[in-house]
Amino acid sequence: MRYISTRGSAPVLSFEDALLTGLARDGGLYVPEAIPRFSDKDLADMATMSYEDIAFKVMRPFIGDTFTDAEFTALIDKAYSGFNHTVRAPLVQLDQGHFLLELFHGPTLAFKDFAMQLIGQMFQAVLSRKGERVTIVGATSGDTGSAAIEAFRGLDNVDVFILFPHGRVSEVQRRQMTTPGESNVHALAMDGDFDDCQARLKDMFNDHDFRDAVRLAGVNSINWGRVLAQVVYYFTAALSMGACDRKVSFTVPTGNFGDIFAGYIAREMGLPIADLVVATNQNDILHRCLTTGAYHKGAVHASISPSMDIQVSSNFERALYFAYGQDSNAIKALMDDLAQGGFDVGDDVLRTLQDTYKSGRVSEEETSATIKEFYNNTGELLCPHSAIGVRVAQALRDRATPMITLATAHPAKFPDAVEAATGIRPPLPDHMADLFDRDERVTRISNDLEALKDIIKGGIAQ
Ligand SMILES: *Cc1c(COP(=O)(O)O)cnc(C)c1O
């Protein structure tokens, strides 16, 4: 399998190189040249398999000869062995025909662990085989950073620097990033919002001298390896709902469009998905674009669902690439316009996008009310992001098709919002019970590219 850039002028790469590279050198995102398709028989065979076995089946066609079957099996087993639920991504019923897919049983309590734990294993295997070392720099609205640090802490061939917006992540998220003591972990609290962090990250990747000097590698949700790992749970969830023989729909709380785009790939691979529903908070650029075709940057407003406080949604570029019939020139032109503030898609592209994705937006008040309502009606404590998904799903679902809403984080990761809505403060699971007693280590920095590059150059192991 070969990988090409959405903007058409970066080198064509193998899976291994796309994994290590992250952002393409032309500023684009890597996508597979072709998407393999399962037959009905393949799906039927998968229906009774374990999470790990389905993961192998789904991802194997994408990894080429980067790993042998035996190596890949071992990496998958190791990646998910630290999850504290045997089926890894269990389903819970919320309402007649509406199910919650719990993606928070990994080590940092958010769905990011599904991809990051596997990527950590894959990076380590590839780098130790090549005898190389890389510098991972990531920008985070909270959960990517904690998942990345957890996956890469203490690994021999990786330094990891995580940029997060100072004062805009929850205390649990911050502590998950600042308390690991390993010397290869660097938490950087930057002045600004998540979009600023993401913009500085892109600047570093587009500075090719710096990029090569520190051997920069990216694990943000633009990394194809992350999208790929997330395709798996669409299969496990749909198949356990009997999806060989009927369609199911998914609603996905969305920020950077990585998780929902994985659902698109699953559908293209032959999984019978009816609707793919994008759910946003008040930072609703995606909902606005899917409604009107206009994609214009606005200011980010801090919300009680901070992992979705995003106005420039990186992976949406991949969705546009497919909506534009894989026309990389069109994507390049759109992204040039975005750098100037925004763009409008044409009517036929808007129709294609609307045929592919539905969408809804949820206010702060509605988010709290939904947490409260579902706690009262079902005893289920929803994190604010998951509540946004649940609210949009209830509004848009068609009662004849089962709806699965992705629960993207554990409620204990956002205890203030959950307590404000329900009066219940969700406790941290046992393995994290002492999080608030551990020492923190963090570097505070301004929103300044040169300062950032100096810190990274000074911090990497020589
Ligand atoms: C990252 C995150 C999201 C958004 O996921 P994207 O792939 O960026 O759309 C939603 N909820 C939680 C809890 C997250 O950590």
PDB file of N, CA, C and O and ligand atoms in Angstrom, residues 109-112 141-144 173 194 221 226 230 233 252-261 279 286 305-308 310 313 315 383-386 406-410 413-414, ligand 1:
ATOM      1  N   LEU A 109      -7.832   7.219  29.824  1.00  0.00           N
ATOM      2  CA  LEU A 109      -9.285   7.443  29.952  1.00  0.00           C
ATOM      3  C   LEU A 109      -9.927   8.191  28.788  1.00  0.00           C
ATOM      4  O   LEU A 109     -10.996   8.784  28.950  1.00  0.00           O
ATOM      5  N   ALA A 110      -9.306   8.194  27.606  1.00  0.00           N
ATOM      6  CA  ALA A 110      -9.970   8.780  26.430  1.00  0.00           C
ATOM      7  C   ALA A 110      -9.679   7.894  25.216  1.00  0.00           C
ATOM      8  O   ALA A 110      -8.761   7.074  25.234  1.00  0.00           O
ATOM      9  N   PHE A 111     -10.460   8.095  24.154  1.00  0.00           N
ATOM     10  CA  PHE A 111     -10.330   7.210  22.984  1.00  0.00           C
ATOM     11  C   PHE A 111      -8.967   7.321  22.326  1.00  0.00           C
ATOM     12  O   PHE A 111      -8.558   6.424  21.590  1.00  0.00           O
ATOM     13  N   LYS A 112      -8.237   8.401  22.591  1.00  0.00           N
ATOM     14  CA  LYS A 112      -6.922   8.588  21.983  1.00  0.00           C
ATOM     15  C   LYS A 112      -5.982   7.415  22.291  1.00  0.00           C
ATOM     16  O   LYS A 112      -5.062   7.149  21.524  1.00  0.00           O
ATOM     17  N   SER A 141      -5.297  19.480  22.724  1.00  0.00           N
ATOM     18  CA  SER A 141      -6.327  20.173  23.491  1.00  0.00           C
ATOM     19  C   SER A 141      -6.530  19.409  24.798  1.00  0.00           C
ATOM     20  O   SER A 141      -7.457  19.676  25.541  1.00  0.00           O
ATOM     21  N   GLY A 142      -5.659  18.439  25.081  1.00  0.00           N
ATOM     22  CA  GLY A 142      -5.667  17.771  26.374  1.00  0.00           C
ATOM     23  C   GLY A 142      -5.475  16.260  26.289  1.00  0.00           C
ATOM     24  O   GLY A 142      -4.593  15.711  26.928  1.00  0.00           O
ATOM     25  N   ASP A 143      -6.285  15.605  25.479  1.00  0.00           N
ATOM     26  CA  ASP A 143      -6.274  14.148  25.517  1.00  0.00           C
ATOM     27  C   ASP A 143      -5.200  13.512  24.639  1.00  0.00           C
ATOM     28  O   ASP A 143      -4.629  12.487  24.989  1.00  0.00           O
ATOM     29  N   THR A 144      -4.907  14.123  23.493  1.00  0.00           N
ATOM     30  CA  THR A 144      -3.834  13.578  22.655  1.00  0.00           C
ATOM     31  C   THR A 144      -2.520  13.611  23.415  1.00  0.00           C
ATOM     32  O   THR A 144      -1.738  12.663  23.376  1.00  0.00           O
ATOM     33  N   GLN A 173      -6.357  16.305  32.868  1.00  0.00           N
ATOM     34  CA  GLN A 173      -5.564  16.238  31.633  1.00  0.00           C
ATOM     35  C   GLN A 173      -4.163  16.792  31.877  1.00  0.00           C
ATOM     36  O   GLN A 173      -3.167  16.191  31.474  1.00  0.00           O
ATOM     37  N   PHE A 194      -5.790  26.189  21.519  1.00  0.00           N
ATOM     38  CA  PHE A 194      -5.309  24.992  20.827  1.00  0.00           C
ATOM     39  C   PHE A 194      -4.919  25.286  19.386  1.00  0.00           C
ATOM     40  O   PHE A 194      -3.933  24.748  18.873  1.00  0.00           O
ATOM     41  N   SER A 221      -3.479  13.898  15.245  1.00  0.00           N
ATOM     42  CA  SER A 221      -4.473  13.058  14.579  1.00  0.00           C
ATOM     43  C   SER A 221      -4.347  13.122  13.066  1.00  0.00           C
ATOM     44  O   SER A 221      -5.015  12.398  12.356  1.00  0.00           O
ATOM     45  N   ARG A 226      -2.807   6.901  13.201  1.00  0.00           N
ATOM     46  CA  ARG A 226      -3.850   7.099  14.207  1.00  0.00           C
ATOM     47  C   ARG A 226      -5.228   6.881  13.618  1.00  0.00           C
ATOM     48  O   ARG A 226      -6.070   6.218  14.214  1.00  0.00           O
ATOM     49  N   GLN A 230      -8.154   3.796  14.598  1.00  0.00           N
ATOM     50  CA  GLN A 230      -9.512   4.129  15.015  1.00  0.00           C
ATOM     51  C   GLN A 230     -10.577   3.502  14.128  1.00  0.00           C
ATOM     52  O   GLN A 230     -11.752   3.457  14.500  1.00  0.00           O
ATOM     53  N   TYR A 233     -12.560   0.125  15.832  1.00  0.00           N
ATOM     54  CA  TYR A 233     -13.716  -0.001  16.734  1.00  0.00           C
ATOM     55  C   TYR A 233     -15.043   0.250  16.031  1.00  0.00           C
ATOM     56  O   TYR A 233     -16.079  -0.143  16.544  1.00  0.00           O
ATOM     57  N   VAL A 252     -20.474  10.970  16.303  1.00  0.00           N
ATOM     58  CA  VAL A 252     -19.112  11.127  16.797  1.00  0.00           C
ATOM     59  C   VAL A 252     -18.867  12.568  17.260  1.00  0.00           C
ATOM     60  O   VAL A 252     -18.924  13.500  16.447  1.00  0.00           O
ATOM     61  N   PRO A 253     -18.589  12.771  18.559  1.00  0.00           N
ATOM     62  CA  PRO A 253     -18.190  14.098  19.027  1.00  0.00           C
ATOM     63  C   PRO A 253     -16.882  14.476  18.331  1.00  0.00           C
ATOM     64  O   PRO A 253     -15.907  13.715  18.403  1.00  0.00           O
ATOM     65  N   THR A 254     -16.873  15.612  17.656  1.00  0.00           N
ATOM     66  CA  THR A 254     -15.791  15.864  16.707  1.00  0.00           C
ATOM     67  C   THR A 254     -15.115  17.205  16.942  1.00  0.00           C
ATOM     68  O   THR A 254     -15.770  18.196  17.246  1.00  0.00           O
ATOM     69  N   GLY A 255     -13.784  17.193  16.776  1.00  0.00           N
ATOM     70  CA  GLY A 255     -13.008  18.422  16.834  1.00  0.00           C
ATOM     71  C   GLY A 255     -12.117  18.507  15.612  1.00  0.00           C
ATOM     72  O   GLY A 255     -12.353  19.261  14.680  1.00  0.00           O
ATOM     73  N   ASN A 256     -11.099  17.645  15.600  1.00  0.00           N
ATOM     74  CA  ASN A 256     -10.138  17.650  14.503  1.00  0.00           C
ATOM     75  C   ASN A 256     -10.518  16.688  13.374  1.00  0.00           C
ATOM     76  O   ASN A 256      -9.755  16.496  12.442  1.00  0.00           O
ATOM     77  N   PHE A 257     -11.667  16.074  13.462  1.00  0.00           N
ATOM     78  CA  PHE A 257     -12.236  15.230  12.402  1.00  0.00           C
ATOM     79  C   PHE A 257     -11.502  13.900  12.198  1.00  0.00           C
ATOM     80  O   PHE A 257     -11.721  13.194  11.228  1.00  0.00           O
ATOM     81  N   GLY A 258     -10.617  13.527  13.148  1.00  0.00           N
ATOM     82  CA  GLY A 258      -9.882  12.277  12.973  1.00  0.00           C
ATOM     83  C   GLY A 258     -10.759  11.065  13.207  1.00  0.00           C
ATOM     84  O   GLY A 258     -10.788  10.119  12.407  1.00  0.00           O
ATOM     85  N   ASP A 259     -11.503  11.107  14.317  1.00  0.00           N
ATOM     86  CA  ASP A 259     -12.297   9.959  14.717  1.00  0.00           C
ATOM     87  C   ASP A 259     -13.422   9.697  13.706  1.00  0.00           C
ATOM     88  O   ASP A 259     -13.627   8.566  13.265  1.00  0.00           O
ATOM     89  N   ILE A 260     -14.127  10.735  13.315  1.00  0.00           N
ATOM     90  CA  ILE A 260     -15.225  10.545  12.360  1.00  0.00           C
ATOM     91  C   ILE A 260     -14.678  10.139  10.990  1.00  0.00           C
ATOM     92  O   ILE A 260     -15.290   9.332  10.285  1.00  0.00           O
ATOM     93  N   PHE A 261     -13.506  10.636  10.630  1.00  0.00           N
ATOM     94  CA  PHE A 261     -12.944  10.245   9.337  1.00  0.00           C
ATOM     95  C   PHE A 261     -12.611   8.747   9.337  1.00  0.00           C
ATOM     96  O   PHE A 261     -12.741   8.073   8.306  1.00  0.00           O
ATOM     97  N   ALA A 279     -20.881  15.639  15.576  1.00  0.00           N
ATOM     98  CA  ALA A 279     -21.469  16.430  16.662  1.00  0.00           C
ATOM     99  C   ALA A 279     -20.424  17.429  17.142  1.00  0.00           C
ATOM    100  O   ALA A 279     -19.305  17.027  17.493  1.00  0.00           O
ATOM    101  N   LEU A 286     -17.337  23.013  11.745  1.00  0.00           N
ATOM    102  CA  LEU A 286     -17.670  21.836  10.925  1.00  0.00           C
ATOM    103  C   LEU A 286     -19.170  21.784  10.641  1.00  0.00           C
ATOM    104  O   LEU A 286     -19.585  21.500   9.519  1.00  0.00           O
ATOM    105  N   SER A 305     -16.343  21.216  27.046  1.00  0.00           N
ATOM    106  CA  SER A 305     -15.828  20.056  26.292  1.00  0.00           C
ATOM    107  C   SER A 305     -14.555  20.497  25.566  1.00  0.00           C
ATOM    108  O   SER A 305     -14.535  20.633  24.347  1.00  0.00           O
ATOM    109  N   PRO A 306     -13.464  20.740  26.342  1.00  0.00           N
ATOM    110  CA  PRO A 306     -12.287  21.425  25.802  1.00  0.00           C
ATOM    111  C   PRO A 306     -11.578  20.655  24.695  1.00  0.00           C
ATOM    112  O   PRO A 306     -10.898  21.269  23.875  1.00  0.00           O
ATOM    113  N   SER A 307     -11.745  19.344  24.639  1.00  0.00           N
ATOM    114  CA  SER A 307     -11.050  18.578  23.602  1.00  0.00           C
ATOM    115  C   SER A 307     -11.665  18.821  22.226  1.00  0.00           C
ATOM    116  O   SER A 307     -11.149  18.316  21.229  1.00  0.00           O
ATOM    117  N   MET A 308     -12.759  19.558  22.181  1.00  0.00           N
ATOM    118  CA  MET A 308     -13.378  19.897  20.894  1.00  0.00           C
ATOM    119  C   MET A 308     -13.375  21.397  20.655  1.00  0.00           C
ATOM    120  O   MET A 308     -14.082  21.884  19.782  1.00  0.00           O
ATOM    121  N   ILE A 310     -11.991  23.721  18.879  1.00  0.00           N
ATOM    122  CA  ILE A 310     -11.142  23.788  17.701  1.00  0.00           C
ATOM    123  C   ILE A 310     -11.918  24.498  16.606  1.00  0.00           C
ATOM    124  O   ILE A 310     -13.111  24.273  16.441  1.00  0.00           O
ATOM    125  N   SER A 313      -9.978  22.407  11.656  1.00  0.00           N
ATOM    126  CA  SER A 313     -10.082  20.983  11.885  1.00  0.00           C
ATOM    127  C   SER A 313      -9.191  20.236  10.897  1.00  0.00           C
ATOM    128  O   SER A 313      -9.545  20.077   9.727  1.00  0.00           O
ATOM    129  N   ASN A 315      -8.069  17.220  10.075  1.00  0.00           N
ATOM    130  CA  ASN A 315      -8.402  16.062   9.230  1.00  0.00           C
ATOM    131  C   ASN A 315      -9.532  16.328   8.249  1.00  0.00           C
ATOM    132  O   ASN A 315      -9.784  15.502   7.378  1.00  0.00           O
ATOM    133  N   CYS A 383     -19.288  11.978  29.943  1.00  0.00           N
ATOM    134  CA  CYS A 383     -18.380  13.131  29.904  1.00  0.00           C
ATOM    135  C   CYS A 383     -19.018  14.162  28.974  1.00  0.00           C
ATOM    136  O   CYS A 383     -19.876  13.825  28.152  1.00  0.00           O
ATOM    137  N   PRO A 384     -18.644  15.436  29.078  1.00  0.00           N
ATOM    138  CA  PRO A 384     -19.321  16.453  28.256  1.00  0.00           C
ATOM    139  C   PRO A 384     -19.209  16.215  26.751  1.00  0.00           C
ATOM    140  O   PRO A 384     -20.141  16.532  26.008  1.00  0.00           O
ATOM    141  N   HIS A 385     -18.090  15.665  26.292  1.00  0.00           N
ATOM    142  CA  HIS A 385     -17.942  15.404  24.842  1.00  0.00           C
ATOM    143  C   HIS A 385     -18.925  14.327  24.406  1.00  0.00           C
ATOM    144  O   HIS A 385     -19.606  14.447  23.389  1.00  0.00           O
ATOM    145  N   SER A 386     -18.976  13.267  25.212  1.00  0.00           N
ATOM    146  CA  SER A 386     -19.890  12.171  24.882  1.00  0.00           C
ATOM    147  C   SER A 386     -21.330  12.664  24.917  1.00  0.00           C
ATOM    148  O   SER A 386     -22.156  12.252  24.096  1.00  0.00           O
ATOM    149  N   LEU A 406     -20.239   7.479  20.039  1.00  0.00           N
ATOM    150  CA  LEU A 406     -18.914   7.227  20.602  1.00  0.00           C
ATOM    151  C   LEU A 406     -18.748   8.020  21.900  1.00  0.00           C
ATOM    152  O   LEU A 406     -18.879   9.247  21.896  1.00  0.00           O
ATOM    153  N   ALA A 407     -18.485   7.302  22.999  1.00  0.00           N
ATOM    154  CA  ALA A 407     -18.164   7.958  24.281  1.00  0.00           C
ATOM    155  C   ALA A 407     -16.659   8.129  24.281  1.00  0.00           C
ATOM    156  O   ALA A 407     -15.901   7.170  24.436  1.00  0.00           O
ATOM    157  N   THR A 408     -16.206   9.378  24.082  1.00  0.00           N
ATOM    158  CA  THR A 408     -14.796   9.609  23.787  1.00  0.00           C
ATOM    159  C   THR A 408     -13.919   9.734  25.022  1.00  0.00           C
ATOM    160  O   THR A 408     -12.708   9.618  24.924  1.00  0.00           O
ATOM    161  N   ALA A 409     -14.511  10.018  26.185  1.00  0.00           N
ATOM    162  CA  ALA A 409     -13.698  10.091  27.407  1.00  0.00           C
ATOM    163  C   ALA A 409     -14.498   9.610  28.613  1.00  0.00           C
ATOM    164  O   ALA A 409     -15.732   9.596  28.606  1.00  0.00           O
ATOM    165  N   HIS A 410     -13.768   9.239  29.639  1.00  0.00           N
ATOM    166  CA  HIS A 410     -14.345   8.832  30.923  1.00  0.00           C
ATOM    167  C   HIS A 410     -14.831  10.097  31.650  1.00  0.00           C
ATOM    168  O   HIS A 410     -14.143  11.126  31.604  1.00  0.00           O
ATOM    169  N   LYS A 413     -12.484  12.309  33.743  1.00  0.00           N
ATOM    170  CA  LYS A 413     -11.494  13.189  33.131  1.00  0.00           C
ATOM    171  C   LYS A 413     -11.981  14.644  33.134  1.00  0.00           C
ATOM    172  O   LYS A 413     -11.186  15.563  32.990  1.00  0.00           O
ATOM    173  N   PHE A 414     -13.297  14.833  33.285  1.00  0.00           N
ATOM    174  CA  PHE A 414     -13.900  16.178  33.288  1.00  0.00           C
ATOM    175  C   PHE A 414     -14.853  16.308  34.474  1.00  0.00           C
ATOM    176  O   PHE A 414     -16.041  16.563  34.313  1.00  0.00           O
TER     177      PHE A 414
HETATM  178  C1  LIG B   1      -9.877  14.355  20.784  1.00  0.00           C
HETATM  179  C2  LIG B   1     -11.214  14.278  21.399  1.00  0.00           C
HETATM  180  C3  LIG B   1     -12.374  14.530  20.647  1.00  0.00           C
HETATM  181  C4  LIG B   1     -12.325  14.959  19.202  1.00  0.00           C
HETATM  182  O1  LIG B   1     -11.779  13.959  18.373  1.00  0.00           O
HETATM  183  P1  LIG B   1     -11.294  14.312  16.897  1.00  0.00           P
HETATM  184  O2  LIG B   1     -10.724  13.062  16.359  1.00  0.00           O
HETATM  185  O3  LIG B   1     -10.287  15.404  17.043  1.00  0.00           O
HETATM  186  O4  LIG B   1     -12.494  14.773  16.162  1.00  0.00           O
HETATM  187  C5  LIG B   1     -13.593  14.366  21.268  1.00  0.00           C
HETATM  188  N1  LIG B   1     -13.680  14.005  22.570  1.00  0.00           N
HETATM  189  C6  LIG B   1     -12.594  13.770  23.324  1.00  0.00           C
HETATM  190  C7  LIG B   1     -12.768  13.395  24.747  1.00  0.00           C
HETATM  191  C8  LIG B   1     -11.329  13.894  22.767  1.00  0.00           C
HETATM  192  O5  LIG B   1     -10.244  13.642  23.509  1.00  0.00           O
END
